[in-house]
């Protein structure tokens, strides 16, 4: 009886998977045909350009498809706008879908054997990794994102991912065209253009060398504050590294022609840093937020980074009279990294004022990061973050506190940014002349 039930369950699952695959194939085929019909004038013109410029119509590039089977991906000869449009013929032929893991090059088989090739799904033109890379939040390995696509693959997932990809391309992102500068000067503040991995490595190197290091994060609101608070602006200018956080800063980088590699915000950085500290055995001190928040955040981080040593915690509601005791508590903990979550500009000013008295080599100002990790404030869903619209979630959560920052502050930032970009472009033209 049990065997018959198991066989029946397997048959149901197999039939469900086959039905989902058939619906997805019908979706891909229908969308590809509609796009070919709609874009036929563009295809004809682009094909004519390829023939005139290169003497041939197409290029055929080898790629690995479903089950590691080799296929030829079609593109117009040459590069430039529209060169990839013929790939729609690959979708019609079944070599590709619209959504799925990236089609690998033959040399990317990575030692996997043909024996397990039948479980390799059909690749796609758009993947979760591509969307998150475009949004600057592809912090996990590409194969981790591939598994997400495989597990969720359906018509609804495809439609949702394609919409998110189109939106993030519209606003620009990490892979926007432009020079990848090591730093981007925004309103005179040098903002580091680095990946999450590089940033964690840099912080560990500073820890090992025992260089006294202040690392801060800036978003659109931070630049608005710095425009009227000279002490805060001085802190940003004197920091050892300032990192980009949020859509406003990403738009600024793109408008200046120097897009940021990733959205290296404090909330996402902290778990990555904690895993590195767990491996090295170095202690972490959490300072800030309301009473009890740092302790709750410490428990969450200990789960995310097994082996992490929390050297100490302290809330951020202390007075000037308590400052000596707070500094002594931090220094006596043996922590090598101090995370301060008291909000801008208080945390930056406090760290800059006390930097010479603090023993931990690396100090970070992370805003409301601990509230997220303590689960006192919920983080925006991943799909909303992929569209660079986490600020909408924060506004919906706390409209009374956040409306001025986002509804007015973002507009002020964009107006100031337009003036800044215009002056930078004028200066570049002057230098070129």
mmCIF file of N, CA, C and O in Angstrom, residues 38-73:
data_model
loop_
_atom_site.group_PDB
_atom_site.id
_atom_site.type_symbol
_atom_site.label_atom_id
_atom_site.label_comp_id
_atom_site.label_asym_id
_atom_site.label_seq_id
_atom_site.Cartn_x
_atom_site.Cartn_y
_atom_site.Cartn_z
ATOM 1 N N UNK A 38 6.701 42.292 -33.755
ATOM 2 C CA UNK A 38 6.724 43.710 -33.399
ATOM 3 C C UNK A 38 8.025 44.382 -33.809
ATOM 4 O O UNK A 38 8.044 45.558 -34.179
ATOM 5 N N UNK A 39 9.122 43.618 -33.735
ATOM 6 C CA UNK A 39 10.448 44.196 -34.005
ATOM 7 C C UNK A 39 10.940 43.917 -35.423
ATOM 8 O O UNK A 39 12.110 44.194 -35.727
ATOM 9 N N UNK A 40 10.083 43.383 -36.276
ATOM 10 C CA UNK A 40 10.534 43.005 -37.616
ATOM 11 C C UNK A 40 11.170 44.162 -38.398
ATOM 12 O O UNK A 40 12.199 43.949 -39.063
ATOM 13 N N UNK A 41 10.646 45.409 -38.328
ATOM 14 C CA UNK A 41 11.341 46.497 -39.045
ATOM 15 C C UNK A 41 12.754 46.733 -38.504
ATOM 16 O O UNK A 41 13.686 46.982 -39.271
ATOM 17 N N UNK A 42 12.898 46.645 -37.175
ATOM 18 C CA UNK A 42 14.218 46.837 -36.561
ATOM 19 C C UNK A 42 15.159 45.710 -36.975
ATOM 20 O O UNK A 42 16.343 45.944 -37.277
ATOM 21 N N UNK A 43 14.645 44.493 -37.007
ATOM 22 C CA UNK A 43 15.460 43.338 -37.409
ATOM 23 C C UNK A 43 15.954 43.493 -38.850
ATOM 24 O O UNK A 43 17.128 43.218 -39.144
ATOM 25 N N UNK A 44 15.066 43.909 -39.731
ATOM 26 C CA UNK A 44 15.452 44.083 -41.140
ATOM 27 C C UNK A 44 16.534 45.156 -41.283
ATOM 28 O O UNK A 44 17.519 44.984 -41.999
ATOM 29 N N UNK A 45 16.337 46.278 -40.600
ATOM 30 C CA UNK A 45 17.314 47.366 -40.663
ATOM 31 C C UNK A 45 18.649 46.941 -40.066
ATOM 32 O O UNK A 45 19.711 47.199 -40.641
ATOM 33 N N UNK A 46 18.592 46.263 -38.912
ATOM 34 C CA UNK A 46 19.839 45.838 -38.254
ATOM 35 C C UNK A 46 20.554 44.781 -39.082
ATOM 36 O O UNK A 46 21.794 44.745 -39.150
ATOM 37 N N UNK A 47 19.791 43.914 -39.742
ATOM 38 C CA UNK A 47 20.403 42.923 -40.620
ATOM 39 C C UNK A 47 21.093 43.564 -41.811
ATOM 40 O O UNK A 47 22.183 43.143 -42.219
ATOM 41 N N UNK A 48 20.472 44.607 -42.361
ATOM 42 C CA UNK A 48 21.074 45.346 -43.476
ATOM 43 C C UNK A 48 22.388 45.992 -43.043
ATOM 44 O O UNK A 48 23.382 45.945 -43.783
ATOM 45 N N UNK A 49 22.403 46.563 -41.853
ATOM 46 C CA UNK A 49 23.631 47.171 -41.319
ATOM 47 C C UNK A 49 24.732 46.119 -41.191
ATOM 48 O O UNK A 49 25.894 46.356 -41.534
ATOM 49 N N UNK A 50 24.372 44.923 -40.687
ATOM 50 C CA UNK A 50 25.360 43.857 -40.522
ATOM 51 C C UNK A 50 25.945 43.431 -41.866
ATOM 52 O O UNK A 50 27.163 43.229 -41.991
ATOM 53 N N UNK A 51 25.084 43.315 -42.889
ATOM 54 C CA UNK A 51 25.565 42.908 -44.221
ATOM 55 C C UNK A 51 26.494 43.955 -44.823
ATOM 56 O O UNK A 51 27.547 43.622 -45.384
ATOM 57 N N UNK A 52 26.128 45.220 -44.698
ATOM 58 C CA UNK A 52 26.937 46.285 -45.281
ATOM 59 C C UNK A 52 28.274 46.422 -44.559
ATOM 60 O O UNK A 52 29.336 46.550 -45.164
ATOM 61 N N UNK A 53 28.216 46.390 -43.212
ATOM 62 C CA UNK A 53 29.420 46.650 -42.418
ATOM 63 C C UNK A 53 30.347 45.446 -42.335
ATOM 64 O O UNK A 53 31.572 45.601 -42.259
ATOM 65 N N UNK A 54 29.788 44.221 -42.370
ATOM 66 C CA UNK A 54 30.615 43.041 -42.104
ATOM 67 C C UNK A 54 30.563 41.985 -43.205
ATOM 68 O O UNK A 54 31.268 40.979 -43.124
ATOM 69 N N UNK A 55 29.718 42.197 -44.189
ATOM 70 C CA UNK A 55 29.655 41.250 -45.289
ATOM 71 C C UNK A 55 28.958 39.950 -44.954
ATOM 72 O O UNK A 55 28.957 39.011 -45.748
ATOM 73 N N UNK A 56 28.377 39.862 -43.791
ATOM 74 C CA UNK A 56 27.622 38.666 -43.407
ATOM 75 C C UNK A 56 26.498 39.076 -42.463
ATOM 76 O O UNK A 56 26.551 40.145 -41.844
ATOM 77 N N UNK A 57 25.506 38.224 -42.367
ATOM 78 C CA UNK A 57 24.313 38.586 -41.596
ATOM 79 C C UNK A 57 24.444 38.222 -40.113
ATOM 80 O O UNK A 57 24.189 39.048 -39.234
ATOM 81 N N UNK A 58 24.871 36.986 -39.825
ATOM 82 C CA UNK A 58 24.825 36.476 -38.453
ATOM 83 C C UNK A 58 26.202 36.055 -37.950
ATOM 84 O O UNK A 58 27.124 35.785 -38.726
ATOM 85 N N UNK A 59 26.301 35.992 -36.628
ATOM 86 C CA UNK A 59 27.387 35.274 -35.958
ATOM 87 C C UNK A 59 26.737 34.153 -35.157
ATOM 88 O O UNK A 59 25.631 34.310 -34.624
ATOM 89 N N UNK A 60 27.407 33.021 -35.077
ATOM 90 C CA UNK A 60 26.902 31.864 -34.337
ATOM 91 C C UNK A 60 27.897 31.546 -33.219
ATOM 92 O O UNK A 60 29.045 31.196 -33.487
ATOM 93 N N UNK A 61 27.440 31.689 -31.981
ATOM 94 C CA UNK A 61 28.321 31.507 -30.826
ATOM 95 C C UNK A 61 27.966 30.215 -30.103
ATOM 96 O O UNK A 61 26.786 29.975 -29.786
ATOM 97 N N UNK A 62 28.951 29.351 -29.822
ATOM 98 C CA UNK A 62 28.661 28.093 -29.140
ATOM 99 C C UNK A 62 28.252 28.318 -27.688
ATOM 100 O O UNK A 62 28.893 29.071 -26.958
ATOM 101 N N UNK A 63 27.178 27.690 -27.269
ATOM 102 C CA UNK A 63 26.701 27.769 -25.891
ATOM 103 C C UNK A 63 26.205 26.390 -25.456
ATOM 104 O O UNK A 63 25.848 25.550 -26.285
ATOM 105 N N UNK A 64 26.154 26.192 -24.132
ATOM 106 C CA UNK A 64 25.635 24.941 -23.580
ATOM 107 C C UNK A 64 24.170 25.138 -23.214
ATOM 108 O O UNK A 64 23.821 26.032 -22.442
ATOM 109 N N UNK A 65 23.320 24.278 -23.771
ATOM 110 C CA UNK A 65 21.903 24.371 -23.508
ATOM 111 C C UNK A 65 21.441 23.332 -22.518
ATOM 112 O O UNK A 65 22.196 22.876 -21.653
ATOM 113 N N UNK A 66 20.199 22.947 -22.642
ATOM 114 C CA UNK A 66 19.607 21.965 -21.729
ATOM 115 C C UNK A 66 20.378 20.653 -21.803
ATOM 116 O O UNK A 66 20.700 20.167 -22.887
ATOM 117 N N UNK A 67 20.677 20.100 -20.635
ATOM 118 C CA UNK A 67 21.428 18.845 -20.594
ATOM 119 C C UNK A 67 22.844 18.978 -21.114
ATOM 120 O O UNK A 67 23.444 18.002 -21.548
ATOM 121 N N UNK A 68 23.398 20.202 -21.102
ATOM 122 C CA UNK A 68 24.763 20.465 -21.597
ATOM 123 C C UNK A 68 24.902 20.219 -23.088
ATOM 124 O O UNK A 68 26.020 20.058 -23.585
ATOM 125 N N UNK A 69 23.774 20.167 -23.803
ATOM 126 C CA UNK A 69 23.871 19.988 -25.250
ATOM 127 C C UNK A 69 24.328 21.292 -25.892
ATOM 128 O O UNK A 69 23.848 22.377 -25.540
ATOM 129 N N UNK A 70 25.223 21.183 -26.834
ATOM 130 C CA UNK A 70 25.780 22.352 -27.506
ATOM 131 C C UNK A 70 24.783 22.902 -28.524
ATOM 132 O O UNK A 70 24.153 22.149 -29.262
ATOM 133 N N UNK A 71 24.608 24.202 -28.540
ATOM 134 C CA UNK A 71 23.804 24.851 -29.580
ATOM 135 C C UNK A 71 24.528 26.117 -30.023
ATOM 136 O O UNK A 71 25.497 26.548 -29.400
ATOM 137 N N UNK A 72 24.061 26.710 -31.112
ATOM 138 C CA UNK A 72 24.662 27.929 -31.642
ATOM 139 C C UNK A 72 23.726 29.110 -31.377
ATOM 140 O O UNK A 72 22.599 29.130 -31.862
ATOM 141 N N UNK A 73 24.204 30.050 -30.589
ATOM 142 C CA UNK A 73 23.389 31.225 -30.269
ATOM 143 C C UNK A 73 23.540 32.258 -31.382
ATOM 144 O O UNK A 73 24.649 32.638 -31.743
#
